[in-house]
Amino acid sequence: MDFLAKTSDAITDLEQRHANTVRELASECLVLLENDGALPIRNPGRIAVYGNGARHTVQGGGGSGEVNTRYKISICDGLIDAGFEIASNGWLDRYDEIYDSNIKAYMDKVESIARERGVPATSVYFEMAFEAPVMPKITEEDVAQASCDTAVFVISRDSTEGRDRKPEKGDYYLTDEEEYNLDFLAYHFDKIIVLLNVGGVIDMSKLKHRRGVNAILLVGQIGNQTGYVVADCITGKTNPSGKLVDTWARYYEDYPCSNEFSGLDGNTDDEFYREGIYVGYRYFDSFGIMPLYPFGYGKSYTTFSNEVISVTQEGTDIKIWVKVTNTGTEFAGKQVIQVYFSAPEGEVDRPYQELAGYAKSDLIYPGESMNVEVVFPIDNFACYDDDYPARVIPGGDYIIRVGTSSRETKIEAVLTVPETVIKEKYTRLLEDDPRYAFEDMTNPGTGKAAHQAVEDAQLAACTRRFTLDMSRIRRSVIRYRGVTETHIDQRRDEVLTLGSVIGRNAGVAELVAQFSLEELSELLVGNYIKEGFEDIVFSSAMHVPGAAAETTSRFEHSRRIKPLVMADGPAGLRLQPHFKATKDGDLLRGGEMFGLIRTEFPEDTPADAIDYYQYCTMIPVATALACSWNLKLIEKLGRLVGEEMEEYGVHLWLAPGMNIHRNPLCGRNFEYYSEDPLVTGLCAAADTLGVQSVDGKGVTIKHFACNNQEDNRMFSNSHVSVRALRDIYLRGFEIAVKLAQPFCVMCSYNLLNGIHTANNYELLQSVLRDEWDYEGAVMTDWFSSFEDVEFLGYDEKNLKYPPAFSRLCVYAGCDMQMPGCAKNAEDIVTAVHNGRLTLSDVQTAAMNVIRLAIKCL
C-alpha cells in the first residue's frame, strides 16, 4: 500500500505556512467581554499566571474532534514567547503534579474498563472523558514568589462528544477553588485578567462584576496556536473583534426548558422541544428576559460609531450601507454590523426580532471610516406556516434594526410587503406521533412591551419607508420523487468501469446495472475493519491511518473505483501522527489514536519498518470560528483543511458540524456554530466552499438533524414541531446546501419524531433532495445501523427504541453505512430477496456513491 504520509518528521513548508495562517486569523475569534483599560499590556514584564488552563490549555474539544498536531502552544508558552516572565512557577508546578497523577489514574481506569468489557480503549474513552483535576489554592508564599502587580487567571473547560455537560461546579459553574483563588488574587494583585478557555457558555454571574477583576477575554478553543494568539491579543498586537454567537444568560434557569434538557429531568429517551422557535435571543428578546451578555456582543480596544447611509432593494436582495468610524485614538480595529428585523404581527407567531444579515469591516484605523455593505435576500423574512403548509413571507411592515448586538440596535427602515407571498408549497411532512403532542411556546409580547416607548420614538423618526417589489421572488410548488425504475444491464459484452463514465462512454446508471446485488450491497457499506486492528474502530481507514474510515476497496481494480478516505473534524484532520509499515506497505500496529489513547509498537515490529508522519493543523473549533463573524476568514481556514486533505490523501472531511446550540449544556456545542440558524448556515457554507475549492476534496455537513444532546445520543427521540424544525433546526442545513452543495450529509444518531434520522425518508428524500435540490451523498453516523448495542456501550434490555435498520437506510435515501460491517451488506441483500426493499432503491444509492467517487477524483 502506498501512503502519502511523510517519511521524515521534519516540519514541512505547508505545516509552517498553515500555523502562521491560524495565528493570524484566529485573533478575530476572541471576544472581549470586559475591560477597564487593563488590556492590552503594552510592555511585557513579570506576570503571575494561574488556573487549570495556564499550562494545560484546551485547544479543542474531545472525541472525534481531536486533532493530533505536532505541538500545542499553551497560554504560558505564548506569554513567555511574547517576552513575559512567568512569576508563578511554584504554583504551576504543583498543579502539574496533580494533573499528571490524574492522567495516570484516568488511563488505568480506561484500560481496566476496556479489559472488563472486552472492547477497545477508544470505546471507553468516548463515553468517559478525562476531567481536569481540582486546582490547589494559591498561598501567601505563591504571592511572595510572584512579586508583581498583574495576575492572569485561566479558566478552562473541556467537553466532548458522547456526554452532555452538567449544571455543576467544575463544569457550568465555577469551582470552590476557582472562587477562592479569584478572591485571594483580588487582595494581592492590582490587576486581574480572566481568560475563558472554554468551548461553550459557562456561568458568568460570579465573574462579570467580581471585585478585583479588570478584564475578561473569551479565548474559546482556537487550535494549537492558542498561546501565541492570546499573547498577541494581550500585548495589543491584535485587537479582539469577535462577537458572541450565543446568548449568555444571567442564570442557567433563564434558558427555556432548562431543567428538562437531556437527563436533568431523569429522561434521556424522549426530548421535548417545547420552546419551539424560541431558542437563544429569540426567547430572551421576546420574553423580556435580560441576558448577562446578549447575542452579538463583544468589545474592542477602540470605539466605533455607526451611521446608516442607505437602505435599498436590489432585485430580490436588501442592501444596507453603514458608515463605520473608528472614534478611538490608539488602536485599529474591526466592527461587525448586524441587521435584525421584526416581522408584522399576524396569524403566524413570530419572535420580537430575527437576524437578517451581517457583515464585518476591514481593519479601520483611528479617525478613519469605512462603508460596510450588508446584503441579505428578502427570503430571510420568510417563515413556515402550517396552515398551507408552506414557507411564506407574510404581508405587512418589516421593521429593520441595525446595530452591533441584539440589544444594541436602532430602527433604520420600515419595509412593506404588500401581500403575503407563498414561496414554497409543501406536503405535510415530519410530523410527530399524536401521542406525544404538545404546544410550542408563543410570543407573549413582553419583550416588545419593555421597549415600546423607545421603539415608538424611533419609528416616528424613521424616514426610510418603502414598499418592496415582490414580483421577482421565486415561487414554487415542490414536486416529490415518485417510484424509481430498476436499471437493467444493456451492455453485457463489455466491462464498464469508472473510467467509462468519466470518459463519457457510459452513464452512471449503466455502470451500476452491471453490479450484482451482493456487489451493490458492499458498495453501500464502509470497508470492514481489518482483522487484528479491532482496537482502532474509530480510526479504521487503512490507506490513511488514523482517519475515521473509508469506503470499500473491493472494486478498486475491477471497476477502478478507489476507496474514499474520511477523516474526522471539525477543528482540522484527525489522523495518526506517527505510524509504521513494512517495506511492502503493510500497516503495523501501534501509535497514537485519540489524544491520550496510544498503543505501543510491539516488540516484533520489523527492524526495517518504515516510519511515517502525518502532522495536521488544529484550527479554531466551530463556535470560535463563528465568533469571528467573518465568512471570508472561515472560508480561508476551510481551504487550509482542504490542502491538508490533499497532502495526505483524504477525500472527505467529516465536518462541519452545524447543529443548533439549543441549550448551553450540549456536550458537543463546541463542534457547532451558534444558537442562530442564519449564522450556522452561512458559516457552514463558507467552510464548505473553502474545503471544496481544493479539487476533489469535500465536506460532510452533520448531524442531520436535531443532534442537540449527547447523553443516550443513539437512542434519544427528539420531539420537535414542524414549525421549529423548518425555521430553526433544518434552516441552517438548507442554507448550506443551497449556497455550497456539500459533497456529503451525515445523519444524526437520534430519532426525530419517532424515526431514526438515517431511516427517515421524509427527512432525507422529501426535504433534503426534493425540496432543497441536494445533489450529493448521504451517510450514517458511525455504527448507527449496528445491531450490537453492547459493543456501543448500551444494554439492550434498557432500550426504549430499537437501533436503526440497515435496509431502511437504503429505502430512506441514506447511501452509505459507516464504518461498515458484513451484517449491513447481508441485511440489504436479504431485504431485496424478501421484497422489503427494491433493487432500484439499492441502485439509486449506489449511483450516489459512484457520483461521489467521481467528485473526489
Tab-separated table of C-alpha atoms in Angstrom, residues 367-683:
chain	number	residue	atom	x	y	z
A	367	GLY	CA	-10.104	58.626	12.935
A	368	GLU	CA	-10.804	56.764	9.694
A	369	SER	CA	-14.085	55.417	8.304
A	370	MET	CA	-15.263	52.590	6.081
A	371	ASN	CA	-18.583	51.972	4.357
A	372	VAL	CA	-19.765	48.471	5.263
A	373	GLU	CA	-22.276	46.744	2.999
A	374	VAL	CA	-24.787	44.290	4.472
A	375	VAL	CA	-26.712	42.357	1.822
A	376	PHE	CA	-29.363	39.727	2.504
A	377	PRO	CA	-32.172	38.139	0.460
A	378	ILE	CA	-35.775	39.148	1.092
A	379	ASP	CA	-36.290	35.386	1.520
A	380	ASN	CA	-34.813	35.788	5.008
A	381	PHE	CA	-38.143	37.365	6.050
A	382	ALA	CA	-39.907	34.065	5.375
A	383	CYS	CA	-41.220	31.583	7.919
A	384	TYR	CA	-43.090	28.289	7.917
A	385	ASP	CA	-46.878	28.491	8.003
A	386	ASP	CA	-48.536	25.223	8.949
A	387	ASP	CA	-51.924	26.279	7.613
A	388	TYR	CA	-50.858	25.873	3.960
A	389	PRO	CA	-48.319	24.177	4.675
A	390	ALA	CA	-45.725	26.392	3.049
A	391	ARG	CA	-42.815	28.752	3.512
A	392	VAL	CA	-44.334	32.217	3.303
A	393	ILE	CA	-43.409	35.905	3.530
A	394	PRO	CA	-46.372	37.405	5.373
A	395	GLY	CA	-47.648	40.750	4.159
A	396	GLY	CA	-47.159	43.826	6.328
A	397	ASP	CA	-44.473	46.152	7.684
A	398	TYR	CA	-40.999	44.783	8.459
A	399	ILE	CA	-39.047	46.913	10.932
A	400	ILE	CA	-35.322	46.951	10.126
A	401	ARG	CA	-32.940	47.365	13.061
A	402	VAL	CA	-29.208	47.986	12.621
A	403	GLY	CA	-26.610	47.716	15.362
A	404	THR	CA	-23.780	45.784	16.982
A	405	SER	CA	-25.662	43.199	19.079
A	406	SER	CA	-29.233	42.005	19.510
A	407	ARG	CA	-29.634	44.505	22.361
A	408	GLU	CA	-27.811	47.407	20.716
A	409	THR	CA	-29.813	48.328	17.627
A	410	LYS	CA	-31.720	51.270	16.204
A	411	ILE	CA	-34.707	51.247	13.851
A	412	GLU	CA	-33.451	52.434	10.452
A	413	ALA	CA	-36.174	51.461	7.984
A	414	VAL	CA	-39.678	50.100	7.562
A	415	LEU	CA	-40.151	47.870	4.514
A	416	THR	CA	-43.643	46.892	3.441
A	417	VAL	CA	-44.535	43.580	1.826
A	418	PRO	CA	-47.830	44.414	0.064
A	419	GLU	CA	-49.377	40.957	0.421
A	420	THR	CA	-48.452	37.508	1.651
A	421	VAL	CA	-46.191	35.605	-0.716
A	422	ILE	CA	-46.372	31.805	-0.696
A	423	LYS	CA	-42.798	30.925	-1.596
A	424	GLU	CA	-42.771	27.124	-1.432
A	425	LYS	CA	-45.765	24.865	-1.076
A	426	TYR	CA	-45.034	21.605	0.747
A	427	THR	CA	-46.832	18.414	1.521
A	428	ARG	CA	-47.227	17.587	5.211
A	429	LEU	CA	-44.004	16.008	6.447
A	430	LEU	CA	-42.006	15.213	9.589
A	431	GLU	CA	-44.959	15.271	11.960
A	432	ASP	CA	-44.713	13.562	15.333
A	433	ASP	CA	-46.844	10.781	16.752
A	434	PRO	CA	-50.034	12.434	18.124
A	435	ARG	CA	-49.462	10.632	21.428
A	436	TYR	CA	-46.514	12.963	22.051
A	437	ALA	CA	-48.330	16.161	21.078
A	438	PHE	CA	-47.565	19.364	22.980
A	439	GLU	CA	-47.997	23.078	22.379
A	440	ASP	CA	-44.969	25.189	21.468
A	441	MET	CA	-44.326	28.389	23.377
A	442	THR	CA	-45.695	31.536	21.756
A	443	ASN	CA	-44.552	35.132	21.918
A	444	PRO	CA	-46.141	36.797	24.991
A	445	GLY	CA	-45.226	40.290	23.780
A	446	THR	CA	-43.336	41.008	26.993
A	447	GLY	CA	-40.127	41.907	25.202
A	448	LYS	CA	-41.849	44.291	22.818
A	449	ALA	CA	-43.728	45.977	25.656
A	450	ALA	CA	-40.474	46.601	27.513
A	451	HIS	CA	-39.091	48.528	24.518
A	452	GLN	CA	-42.353	50.125	23.369
A	453	ALA	CA	-41.571	53.727	24.346
A	454	VAL	CA	-38.135	53.718	22.674
A	455	GLU	CA	-39.492	51.852	19.665
A	456	ASP	CA	-42.380	54.285	19.160
A	457	ALA	CA	-39.976	57.234	19.224
A	458	GLN	CA	-37.607	55.605	16.720
A	459	LEU	CA	-40.486	54.637	14.414
A	460	ALA	CA	-41.819	58.182	14.485
A	461	ALA	CA	-38.385	59.494	13.487
A	462	CYS	CA	-37.755	56.857	10.810
A	463	THR	CA	-37.963	58.309	7.306
A	464	ARG	CA	-36.777	55.299	5.291
A	465	ARG	CA	-40.067	53.680	4.326
A	466	PHE	CA	-40.917	51.981	1.066
A	467	THR	CA	-42.880	49.087	-0.383
A	468	LEU	CA	-40.920	46.100	-1.650
A	469	ASP	CA	-41.319	44.868	-5.199
A	470	MET	CA	-42.055	41.174	-4.726
A	471	SER	CA	-42.558	40.309	-8.399
A	472	ARG	CA	-39.161	38.634	-8.763
A	473	ILE	CA	-39.406	36.486	-5.624
A	474	ARG	CA	-39.287	32.857	-6.710
A	475	ARG	CA	-42.430	30.848	-6.019
A	476	SER	CA	-42.674	27.086	-6.356
A	477	VAL	CA	-44.726	24.018	-5.600
A	478	ILE	CA	-42.440	21.154	-4.598
A	479	ARG	CA	-42.607	18.045	-6.733
A	480	TYR	CA	-41.720	14.985	-4.701
A	481	ARG	CA	-39.941	11.929	-6.040
A	482	GLY	CA	-42.055	9.087	-7.337
A	483	VAL	CA	-41.194	5.419	-7.803
A	484	THR	CA	-37.833	4.766	-9.479
A	485	GLU	CA	-37.198	2.107	-12.093
A	486	THR	CA	-34.680	-0.716	-11.873
A	487	HIS	CA	-31.740	-0.362	-14.255
A	488	ILE	CA	-31.057	-3.447	-16.398
A	489	ASP	CA	-27.606	-4.299	-17.798
A	490	GLN	CA	-27.830	-3.486	-21.511
A	491	ARG	CA	-24.086	-3.807	-22.207
A	492	ARG	CA	-23.287	-7.333	-21.072
A	493	ASP	CA	-20.487	-7.850	-23.565
A	494	GLU	CA	-18.170	-5.229	-22.038
A	495	VAL	CA	-16.984	-4.477	-18.510
A	496	LEU	CA	-17.737	-0.893	-17.630
A	497	THR	CA	-15.559	0.976	-15.127
A	498	LEU	CA	-15.500	4.380	-13.505
A	499	GLY	CA	-13.258	5.388	-16.383
A	500	SER	CA	-16.047	4.534	-18.791
A	501	VAL	CA	-18.284	7.046	-17.052
A	502	ILE	CA	-15.614	9.744	-16.811
A	503	GLY	CA	-14.780	9.261	-20.489
A	504	ARG	CA	-18.488	9.611	-21.327
A	505	ASN	CA	-18.605	6.128	-22.830
A	506	ALA	CA	-21.255	5.087	-20.326
A	507	GLY	CA	-23.648	6.593	-17.836
A	508	VAL	CA	-23.640	6.035	-14.088
A	509	ALA	CA	-26.859	4.029	-14.391
A	510	GLU	CA	-25.291	1.737	-16.989
A	511	LEU	CA	-22.306	1.082	-14.759
A	512	VAL	CA	-24.494	0.338	-11.727
A	513	ALA	CA	-26.664	-2.011	-13.766
A	514	GLN	CA	-23.661	-4.342	-14.203
A	515	PHE	CA	-23.239	-4.821	-10.433
A	516	SER	CA	-24.777	-7.849	-8.794
A	517	LEU	CA	-26.987	-7.280	-5.755
A	518	GLU	CA	-24.215	-8.581	-3.491
A	519	GLU	CA	-21.718	-6.191	-5.076
A	520	LEU	CA	-24.100	-3.264	-4.705
A	521	SER	CA	-24.596	-4.038	-1.028
A	522	GLU	CA	-20.841	-3.890	-0.430
A	523	LEU	CA	-20.595	-0.593	-2.266
A	524	LEU	CA	-23.052	0.914	0.237
A	525	VAL	CA	-21.162	-0.005	3.399
A	526	GLY	CA	-17.715	1.030	4.557
A	527	ASN	CA	-14.547	-1.022	4.307
A	528	TYR	CA	-14.726	-3.645	7.024
A	529	ILE	CA	-12.289	-3.294	9.879
A	530	LYS	CA	-9.131	-5.228	9.088
A	531	GLU	CA	-8.642	-8.326	11.230
A	532	GLY	CA	-6.209	-7.647	14.052
A	533	PHE	CA	-6.961	-3.918	14.109
A	534	GLU	CA	-10.173	-4.038	16.149
A	535	ASP	CA	-8.721	-1.589	18.679
A	536	ILE	CA	-8.911	1.253	16.159
A	537	VAL	CA	-12.603	1.010	15.359
A	538	PHE	CA	-12.959	4.810	15.352
A	539	SER	CA	-9.865	5.172	13.166
A	540	SER	CA	-10.352	2.359	10.715
A	541	ALA	CA	-9.062	3.753	7.409
A	542	MET	CA	-6.147	1.648	6.207
A	543	HIS	CA	-4.973	3.923	3.366
A	544	VAL	CA	-4.622	6.917	5.701
A	545	PRO	CA	-4.017	5.607	9.249
A	546	GLY	CA	-5.972	7.421	11.909
A	547	ALA	CA	-8.687	8.578	9.528
A	548	ALA	CA	-12.178	7.590	10.629
A	549	ALA	CA	-12.977	5.095	7.850
A	550	GLU	CA	-13.113	4.538	4.120
A	551	THR	CA	-15.420	3.061	1.524
A	552	THR	CA	-14.855	-0.431	0.161
A	553	SER	CA	-11.692	-1.216	-1.792
A	554	ARG	CA	-13.242	-4.287	-3.408
A	555	PHE	CA	-13.812	-2.538	-6.757
A	556	GLU	CA	-10.531	-0.662	-6.958
A	557	HIS	CA	-9.082	-2.933	-9.612
A	558	SER	CA	-12.122	-4.457	-11.309
A	559	ARG	CA	-14.110	-1.224	-11.681
A	560	ARG	CA	-11.437	1.439	-10.990
A	561	ILE	CA	-13.456	2.760	-8.035
A	562	LYS	CA	-10.909	3.769	-5.405
A	563	PRO	CA	-11.849	3.774	-1.710
A	564	LEU	CA	-12.795	7.199	-0.372
A	565	VAL	CA	-10.983	8.097	2.846
A	566	MET	CA	-12.929	10.007	5.515
A	567	ALA	CA	-11.235	11.945	8.316
A	568	ASP	CA	-12.859	13.415	11.391
A	569	GLY	CA	-13.082	17.123	12.214
A	570	PRO	CA	-14.212	19.825	12.844
A	571	ALA	CA	-11.049	21.546	14.112
A	572	GLY	CA	-8.829	20.044	11.418
A	573	LEU	CA	-7.979	16.497	10.325
A	574	ARG	CA	-7.721	13.759	12.938
A	575	LEU	CA	-5.034	11.442	11.567
A	576	GLN	CA	-2.467	9.214	13.238
A	577	PRO	CA	0.626	11.439	13.566
A	578	HIS	CA	3.129	8.577	13.586
A	579	PHE	CA	2.732	5.052	12.269
A	580	LYS	CA	4.888	2.251	10.900
A	581	ALA	CA	4.560	-0.006	7.867
A	582	THR	CA	6.599	-2.781	6.317
A	583	LYS	CA	8.609	-2.184	3.166
A	584	ASP	CA	5.767	-3.849	1.265
A	585	GLY	CA	3.305	-1.279	2.592
A	586	ASP	CA	1.538	-3.392	5.224
A	587	LEU	CA	0.379	-1.226	8.111
A	588	LEU	CA	1.728	-2.272	11.511
A	589	ARG	CA	0.007	-1.975	14.860
A	590	GLY	CA	0.800	0.784	17.336
A	591	GLY	CA	0.929	4.548	17.632
A	592	GLU	CA	-1.310	7.315	18.858
A	593	MET	CA	-5.014	7.013	18.105
A	594	PHE	CA	-7.021	9.536	20.131
A	595	GLY	CA	-5.255	12.173	22.184
A	596	LEU	CA	-4.325	10.246	25.312
A	597	ILE	CA	-5.035	6.832	23.788
A	598	ARG	CA	-1.846	5.253	22.478
A	599	THR	CA	-0.803	1.741	21.575
A	600	GLU	CA	2.862	0.815	21.829
A	601	PHE	CA	4.593	-0.591	18.774
A	602	PRO	CA	5.028	-4.321	19.554
A	603	GLU	CA	8.452	-5.888	20.127
A	604	ASP	CA	8.178	-7.938	16.935
A	605	THR	CA	7.984	-4.814	14.764
A	606	PRO	CA	10.442	-5.436	11.887
A	607	ALA	CA	13.758	-3.613	12.204
A	608	ASP	CA	13.399	-2.305	8.653
A	609	ALA	CA	9.883	-0.950	9.209
A	610	ILE	CA	9.327	2.489	7.716
A	611	ASP	CA	8.239	5.374	9.935
A	612	TYR	CA	5.553	7.691	8.574
A	613	TYR	CA	4.360	11.069	9.860
A	614	GLN	CA	1.088	12.974	9.382
A	615	TYR	CA	1.046	16.191	11.407
A	616	CYS	CA	-2.058	18.283	10.854
A	617	THR	CA	-3.042	21.807	11.812
A	618	MET	CA	-5.638	22.404	14.510
A	619	ILE	CA	-7.874	25.333	13.617
A	620	PRO	CA	-10.395	27.015	15.966
A	621	VAL	CA	-13.472	24.961	16.874
A	622	ALA	CA	-16.707	25.861	15.088
A	623	THR	CA	-18.122	28.079	17.842
A	624	ALA	CA	-14.906	30.111	17.892
A	625	LEU	CA	-14.952	30.415	14.099
A	626	ALA	CA	-18.499	31.738	14.200
A	627	CYS	CA	-17.460	34.310	16.830
A	628	SER	CA	-15.273	35.925	14.163
A	629	TRP	CA	-18.435	36.892	12.177
A	630	ASN	CA	-16.060	36.782	9.205
A	631	LEU	CA	-17.147	34.425	6.438
A	632	LYS	CA	-14.039	35.074	4.344
A	633	LEU	CA	-11.886	34.030	7.312
A	634	ILE	CA	-13.847	30.789	7.710
A	635	GLU	CA	-13.518	30.085	4.006
A	636	LYS	CA	-9.727	30.567	4.195
A	637	LEU	CA	-9.439	28.130	7.095
A	638	GLY	CA	-11.664	25.689	5.204
A	639	ARG	CA	-9.246	25.830	2.289
A	640	LEU	CA	-6.380	25.197	4.727
A	641	VAL	CA	-8.085	21.935	5.745
A	642	GLY	CA	-8.668	21.063	2.076
A	643	GLU	CA	-4.980	21.497	1.325
A	644	GLU	CA	-4.040	19.099	4.148
A	645	MET	CA	-6.597	16.609	2.848
A	646	GLU	CA	-4.801	16.755	-0.490
A	647	GLU	CA	-1.427	16.414	1.237
A	648	TYR	CA	-2.320	13.149	2.973
A	649	GLY	CA	-4.876	11.558	0.636
A	650	VAL	CA	-8.134	12.288	2.465
A	651	HIS	CA	-11.239	12.711	0.312
A	652	LEU	CA	-13.990	13.651	2.763
A	653	TRP	CA	-13.822	15.770	5.899
A	654	LEU	CA	-16.457	14.655	8.415
A	655	ALA	CA	-17.313	18.273	9.190
A	656	PRO	CA	-18.558	20.937	9.596
A	657	GLY	CA	-20.921	20.170	12.458
A	658	MET	CA	-23.849	22.567	12.434
A	659	ASN	CA	-26.467	21.637	14.991
A	660	ILE	CA	-28.140	24.492	16.844
A	661	HIS	CA	-26.983	25.473	20.342
A	662	ARG	CA	-30.420	24.751	21.782
A	663	ASN	CA	-29.049	24.577	25.312
A	664	PRO	CA	-25.583	25.521	26.598
A	665	LEU	CA	-25.069	22.089	28.163
A	666	CYS	CA	-24.943	20.046	24.951
A	667	GLY	CA	-21.594	18.276	25.162
A	668	ARG	CA	-20.853	18.826	21.508
A	669	ASN	CA	-21.718	22.521	21.194
A	670	PHE	CA	-18.059	23.362	20.577
A	671	GLU	CA	-18.345	21.498	17.252
A	672	TYR	CA	-21.360	23.565	16.236
A	673	TYR	CA	-21.548	27.248	15.365
A	674	SER	CA	-24.373	29.076	17.085
A	675	GLU	CA	-27.870	29.300	18.517
A	676	ASP	CA	-28.912	31.114	15.324
A	677	PRO	CA	-29.727	29.176	12.114
A	678	LEU	CA	-28.645	32.001	9.770
A	679	VAL	CA	-25.195	32.264	11.362
A	680	THR	CA	-24.977	28.461	11.352
A	681	GLY	CA	-25.898	28.103	7.696
A	682	LEU	CA	-23.649	30.898	6.426
A	683	CYS	CA	-20.645	29.651	8.438
